[in-house]
Coordinates of C-alpha atoms in Angstrom, one line a residue:
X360 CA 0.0 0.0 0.0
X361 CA 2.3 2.5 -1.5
X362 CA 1.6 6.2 -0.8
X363 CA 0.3 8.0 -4.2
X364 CA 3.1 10.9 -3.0
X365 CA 6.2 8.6 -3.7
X366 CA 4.6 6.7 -6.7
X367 CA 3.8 10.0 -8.2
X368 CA 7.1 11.9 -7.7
X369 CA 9.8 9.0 -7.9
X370 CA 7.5 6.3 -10.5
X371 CA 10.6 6.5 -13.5
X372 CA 8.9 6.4 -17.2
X373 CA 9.0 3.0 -18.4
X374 CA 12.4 2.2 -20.6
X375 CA 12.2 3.3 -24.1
X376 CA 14.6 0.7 -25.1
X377 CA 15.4 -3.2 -23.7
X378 CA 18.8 -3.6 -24.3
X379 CA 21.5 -6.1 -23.4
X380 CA 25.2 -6.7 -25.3
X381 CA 25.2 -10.3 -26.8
X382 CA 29.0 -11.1 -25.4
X383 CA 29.0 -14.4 -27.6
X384 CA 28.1 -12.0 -31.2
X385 CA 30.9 -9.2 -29.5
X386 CA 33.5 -12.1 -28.9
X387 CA 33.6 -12.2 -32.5
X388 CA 34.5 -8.7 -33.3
X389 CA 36.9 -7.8 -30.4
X390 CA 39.1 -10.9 -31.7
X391 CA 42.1 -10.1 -33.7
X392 CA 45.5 -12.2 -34.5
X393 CA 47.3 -12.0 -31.7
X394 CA 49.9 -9.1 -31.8
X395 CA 51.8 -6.2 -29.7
X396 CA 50.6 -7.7 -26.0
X397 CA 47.1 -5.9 -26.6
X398 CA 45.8 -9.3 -25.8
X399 CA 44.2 -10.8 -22.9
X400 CA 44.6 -14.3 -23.8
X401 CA 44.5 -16.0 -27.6
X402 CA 42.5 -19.2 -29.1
X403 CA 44.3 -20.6 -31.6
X404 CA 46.2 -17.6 -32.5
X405 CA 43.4 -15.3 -32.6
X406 CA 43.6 -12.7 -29.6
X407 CA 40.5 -11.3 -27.0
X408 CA 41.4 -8.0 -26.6
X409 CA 42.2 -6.6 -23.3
X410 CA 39.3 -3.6 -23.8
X411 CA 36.6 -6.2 -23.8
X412 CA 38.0 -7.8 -20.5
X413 CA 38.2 -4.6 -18.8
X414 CA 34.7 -3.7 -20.6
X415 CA 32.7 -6.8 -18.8
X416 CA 35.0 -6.4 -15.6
X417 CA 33.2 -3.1 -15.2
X418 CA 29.7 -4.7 -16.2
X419 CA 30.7 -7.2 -13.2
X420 CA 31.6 -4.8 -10.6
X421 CA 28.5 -2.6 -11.7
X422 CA 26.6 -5.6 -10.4
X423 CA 28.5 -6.2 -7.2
X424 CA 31.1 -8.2 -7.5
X425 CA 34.6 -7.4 -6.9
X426 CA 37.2 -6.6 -9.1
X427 CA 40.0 -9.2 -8.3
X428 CA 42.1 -12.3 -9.5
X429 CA 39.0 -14.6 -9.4
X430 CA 36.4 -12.4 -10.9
X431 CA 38.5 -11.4 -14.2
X432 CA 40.0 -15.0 -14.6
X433 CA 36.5 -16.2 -14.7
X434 CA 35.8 -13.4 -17.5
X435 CA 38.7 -14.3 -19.4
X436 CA 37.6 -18.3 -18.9
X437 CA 34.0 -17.1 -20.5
X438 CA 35.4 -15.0 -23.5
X439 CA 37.8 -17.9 -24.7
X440 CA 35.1 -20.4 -24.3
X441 CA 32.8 -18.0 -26.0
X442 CA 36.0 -17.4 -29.0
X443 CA 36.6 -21.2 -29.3
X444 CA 33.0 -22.3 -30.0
X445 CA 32.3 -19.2 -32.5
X446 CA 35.5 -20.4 -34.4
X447 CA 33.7 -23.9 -34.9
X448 CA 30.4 -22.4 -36.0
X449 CA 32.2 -20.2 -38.2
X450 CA 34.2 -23.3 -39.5
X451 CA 30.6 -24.9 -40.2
X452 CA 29.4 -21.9 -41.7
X453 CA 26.8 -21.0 -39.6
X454 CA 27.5 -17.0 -39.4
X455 CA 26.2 -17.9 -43.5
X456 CA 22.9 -18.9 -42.0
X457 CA 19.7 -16.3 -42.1
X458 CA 18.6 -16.8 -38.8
X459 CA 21.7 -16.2 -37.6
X460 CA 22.9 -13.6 -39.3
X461 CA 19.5 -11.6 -38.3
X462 CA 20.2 -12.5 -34.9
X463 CA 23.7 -10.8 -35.6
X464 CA 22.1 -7.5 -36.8
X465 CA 19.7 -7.2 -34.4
X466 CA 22.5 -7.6 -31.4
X467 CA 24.0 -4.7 -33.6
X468 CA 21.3 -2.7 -33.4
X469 CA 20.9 -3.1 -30.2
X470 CA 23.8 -2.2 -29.2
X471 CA 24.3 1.2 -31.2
X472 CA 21.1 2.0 -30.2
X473 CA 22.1 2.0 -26.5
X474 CA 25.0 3.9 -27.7
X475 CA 23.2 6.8 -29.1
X476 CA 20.6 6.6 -25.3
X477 CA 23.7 6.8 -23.5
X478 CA 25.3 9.6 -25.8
X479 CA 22.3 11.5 -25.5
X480 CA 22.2 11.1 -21.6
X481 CA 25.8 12.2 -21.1
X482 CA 25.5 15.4 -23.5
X483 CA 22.3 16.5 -22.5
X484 CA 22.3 16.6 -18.0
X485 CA 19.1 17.9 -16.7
X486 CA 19.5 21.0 -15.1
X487 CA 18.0 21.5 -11.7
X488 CA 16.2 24.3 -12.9
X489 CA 14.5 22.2 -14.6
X490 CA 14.3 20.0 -12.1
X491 CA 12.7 22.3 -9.7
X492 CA 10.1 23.4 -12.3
X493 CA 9.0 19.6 -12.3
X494 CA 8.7 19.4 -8.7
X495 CA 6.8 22.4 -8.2
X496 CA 4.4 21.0 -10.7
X497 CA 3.9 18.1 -9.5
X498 CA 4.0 19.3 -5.5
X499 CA 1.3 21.7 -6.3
X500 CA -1.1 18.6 -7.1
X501 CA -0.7 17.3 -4.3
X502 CA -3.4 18.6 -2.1
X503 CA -5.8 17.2 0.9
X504 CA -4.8 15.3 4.0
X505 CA -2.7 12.1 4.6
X506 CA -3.3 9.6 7.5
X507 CA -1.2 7.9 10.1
X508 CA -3.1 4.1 10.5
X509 CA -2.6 0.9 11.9
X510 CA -4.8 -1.9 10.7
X511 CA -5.3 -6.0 11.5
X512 CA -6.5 -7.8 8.4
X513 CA -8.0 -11.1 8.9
X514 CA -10.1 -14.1 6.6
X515 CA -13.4 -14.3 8.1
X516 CA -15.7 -11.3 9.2
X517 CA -16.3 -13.4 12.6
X518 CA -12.5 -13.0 13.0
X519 CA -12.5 -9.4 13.1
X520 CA -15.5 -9.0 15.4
X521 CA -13.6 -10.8 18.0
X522 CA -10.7 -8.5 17.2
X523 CA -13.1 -5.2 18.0
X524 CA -14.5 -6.7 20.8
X525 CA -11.0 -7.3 22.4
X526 CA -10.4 -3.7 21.6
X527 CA -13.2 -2.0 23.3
X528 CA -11.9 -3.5 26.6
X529 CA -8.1 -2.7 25.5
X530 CA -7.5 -0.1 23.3
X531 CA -3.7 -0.9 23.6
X532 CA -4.0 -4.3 22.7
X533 CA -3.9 -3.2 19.3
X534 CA -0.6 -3.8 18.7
X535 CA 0.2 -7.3 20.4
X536 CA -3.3 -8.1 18.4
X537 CA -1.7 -7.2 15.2
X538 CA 1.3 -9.2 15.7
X539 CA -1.0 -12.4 16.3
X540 CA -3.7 -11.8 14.0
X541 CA -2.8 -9.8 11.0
X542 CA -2.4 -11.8 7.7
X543 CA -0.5 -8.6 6.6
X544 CA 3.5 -9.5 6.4
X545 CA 3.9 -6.0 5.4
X546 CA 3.1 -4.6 8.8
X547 CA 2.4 -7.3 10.9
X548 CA 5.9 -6.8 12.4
X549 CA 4.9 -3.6 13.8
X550 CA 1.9 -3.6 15.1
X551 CA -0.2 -3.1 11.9
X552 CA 1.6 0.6 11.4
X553 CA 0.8 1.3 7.4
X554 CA 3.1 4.5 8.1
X555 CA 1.8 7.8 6.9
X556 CA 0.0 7.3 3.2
X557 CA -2.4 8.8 1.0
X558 CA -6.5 7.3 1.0
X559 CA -6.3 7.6 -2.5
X560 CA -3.4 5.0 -2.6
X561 CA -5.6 2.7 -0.7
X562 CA -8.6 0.2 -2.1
X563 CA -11.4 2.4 -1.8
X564 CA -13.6 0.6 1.3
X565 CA -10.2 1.1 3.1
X566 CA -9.5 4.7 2.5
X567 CA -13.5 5.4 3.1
X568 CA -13.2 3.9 6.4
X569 CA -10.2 5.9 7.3
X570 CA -11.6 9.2 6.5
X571 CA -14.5 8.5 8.7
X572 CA -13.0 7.6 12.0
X573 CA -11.3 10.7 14.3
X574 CA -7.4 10.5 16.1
X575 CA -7.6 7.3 18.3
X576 CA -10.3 5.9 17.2
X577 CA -11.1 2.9 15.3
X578 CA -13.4 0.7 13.6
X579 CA -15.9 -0.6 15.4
X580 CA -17.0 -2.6 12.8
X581 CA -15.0 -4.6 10.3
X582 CA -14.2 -3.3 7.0
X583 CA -14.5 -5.9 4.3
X584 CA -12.0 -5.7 1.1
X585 CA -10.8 -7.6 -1.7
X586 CA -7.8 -8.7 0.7
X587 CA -10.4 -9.7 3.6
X588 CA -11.6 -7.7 6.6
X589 CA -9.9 -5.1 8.4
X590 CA -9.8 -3.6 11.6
X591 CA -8.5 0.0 11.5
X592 CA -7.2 2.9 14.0
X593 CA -6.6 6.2 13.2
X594 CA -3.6 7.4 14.7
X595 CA -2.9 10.8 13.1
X596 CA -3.9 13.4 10.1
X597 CA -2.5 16.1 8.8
X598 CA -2.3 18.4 5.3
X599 CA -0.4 16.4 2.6
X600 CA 3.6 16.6 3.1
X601 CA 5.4 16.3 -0.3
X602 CA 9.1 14.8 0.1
X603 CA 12.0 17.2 0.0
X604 CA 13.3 18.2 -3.5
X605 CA 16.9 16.3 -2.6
X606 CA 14.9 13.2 -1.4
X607 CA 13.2 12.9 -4.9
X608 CA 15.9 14.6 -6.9
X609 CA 17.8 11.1 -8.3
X610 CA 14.3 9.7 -9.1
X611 CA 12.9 12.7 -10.9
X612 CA 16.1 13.3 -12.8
X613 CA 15.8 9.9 -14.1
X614 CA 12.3 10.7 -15.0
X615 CA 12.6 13.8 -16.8
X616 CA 15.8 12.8 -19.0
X617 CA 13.3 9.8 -20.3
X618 CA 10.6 12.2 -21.3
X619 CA 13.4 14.1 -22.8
X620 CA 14.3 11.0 -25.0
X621 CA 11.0 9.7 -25.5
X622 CA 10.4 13.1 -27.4
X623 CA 13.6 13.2 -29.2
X624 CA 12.5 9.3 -30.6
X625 CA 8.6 10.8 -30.8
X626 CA 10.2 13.5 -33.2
X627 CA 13.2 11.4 -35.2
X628 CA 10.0 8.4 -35.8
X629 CA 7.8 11.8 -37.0
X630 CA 10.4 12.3 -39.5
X631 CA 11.4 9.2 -40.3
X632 CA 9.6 7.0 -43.4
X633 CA 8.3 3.9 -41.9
X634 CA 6.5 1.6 -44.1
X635 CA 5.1 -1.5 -41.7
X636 CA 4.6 -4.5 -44.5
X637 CA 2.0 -7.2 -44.2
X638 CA 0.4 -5.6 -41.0
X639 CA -2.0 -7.6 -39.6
X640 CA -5.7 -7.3 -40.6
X641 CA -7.9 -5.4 -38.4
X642 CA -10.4 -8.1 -36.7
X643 CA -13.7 -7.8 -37.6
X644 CA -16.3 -5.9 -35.8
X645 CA -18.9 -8.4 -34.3
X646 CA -22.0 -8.3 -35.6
X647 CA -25.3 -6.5 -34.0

């Protein structure tokens, strides 16, 4: 249950592009005869170049794992066994076949297409003026309260009514209650506490329940949902508090540089002549 304020200011535009270098395809091209001590290692004579080693150790260490002994010998392993099997299929004359050499020019394209992203990224920074202008944007829409709940979800309605009656003799048995009862892992934990959030981020029987009750109180009868039947308490309310333009700053830079690109594409495929052959037929409408 996700509070609308952080899906709105740090939710990144989907990728434009899914791209991933194909290391067996690149083997092929960063292989030379061996020559000069540019190379890594050589399979029969024919060189991997030190720049693709260093090229994947970086991929590696971008992922976590360390940059030592272990970690580029096992790079070095991959690329050779990657080298030695592309010799055979070349030997066989597979790099001759169609489907191959599609799946060759696609990797291609791939791959300068993710060039030109990351070109475009690295000469084109956003600004936080522009930055800023975003935020106040989108802080302006964020208006009305946000609540401070704790909740006990459980299956059956019967459940819950046992729940509430415990409560009415012990308020502050809420939270060992939560910790027994809830079917929520997310805040079972601690005591049913859903943090501060937004009712709008919420199923709508929740959030209507919420608004309804005052500070301290809760509900004295159980709230049914999609997920089951609640129990709720009201701890707090106040006006809606947007996050601080550092806290969202990585996410909405990230954000606005893809909007950026998405209309630089939007403009180049504008431009562009695309001619889509044998396109689908439209399916019929049904019949009235």
């Amino acid at each position: 249950m996700m509070s609308i304020k952080s899906r709105i200011l740090l939710a990144s535009a989907a990728s434009l592009f899914t791209l991933s270098a194909c290391n067996a395809d690149e083997s092929a091209k960063n292989a030379t005869p061996a020559s000069n001590g540019a190379a890594a290692a050589t399979v029969n004579g024919t060189a991997i170049s030190k720049n693709r080693v260093e090229m994947l150790v970086k991929q590696r260490t971008g992922m976590g794992q360390p940059d030592n002994a272990e970690t580029r010998k096992s790079i070095i392993d991959q690329l050779a066994m990657q080298l030695l099997v592309s010799q055979e299929a070349l030997k066989k004359g597979l790099d001759k076949n169609p489907e191959v050499m599609d799946q060759i020019d696609l990797t291609r394209q791939s791959i300068l297409a993710n060039a030109f992203v990351q070109d475009y990224i690295k000469n084109n920074p956003v600004s936080d003026d522009m930055l800023k202008s975003e935020y106040d944007k989108i802080k302006a829409q964020m208006t009305g309260s946000e609540y401070k709940a704790r909740h006990i979800l459980v299956e059956k309605e019967a459940e819950a009514k046992d729940i509430i009656a415990k409560l009415k003799k012990d308020l502050k048995a809420f939270d060992k209650l939560a910790k027994e009862k809830s079917k929520d892992p997310g805040s079972k934990g601690q005591g049913g506490d859903l943090g501060w959030f937004d009712v709008r981020s919420m199923v709508p029987e929740f959030g209507a329940a919420v608004t309804k009750l005052g500070k301290g109180k809760f509900t004295e009868e159980p709230v049914k949902t999609q997920f089951g039947y609640h129990v709720i308490m009201l701890e707090d309310s106040r006006p809606m508090q947007a996050p601080s333009f550092e806290q969202v700053k990585p996410g909405l830079a990230q954000q606005v540089q893809q909007q950026n690109l998405k209309k630089l594409v939007d403009d180049m495929k504008a431009k562009a002549k695309i001619e889509i052959k044998d396109a689908p037929a439209t399916a019929a409408a049904p019949a009235k």
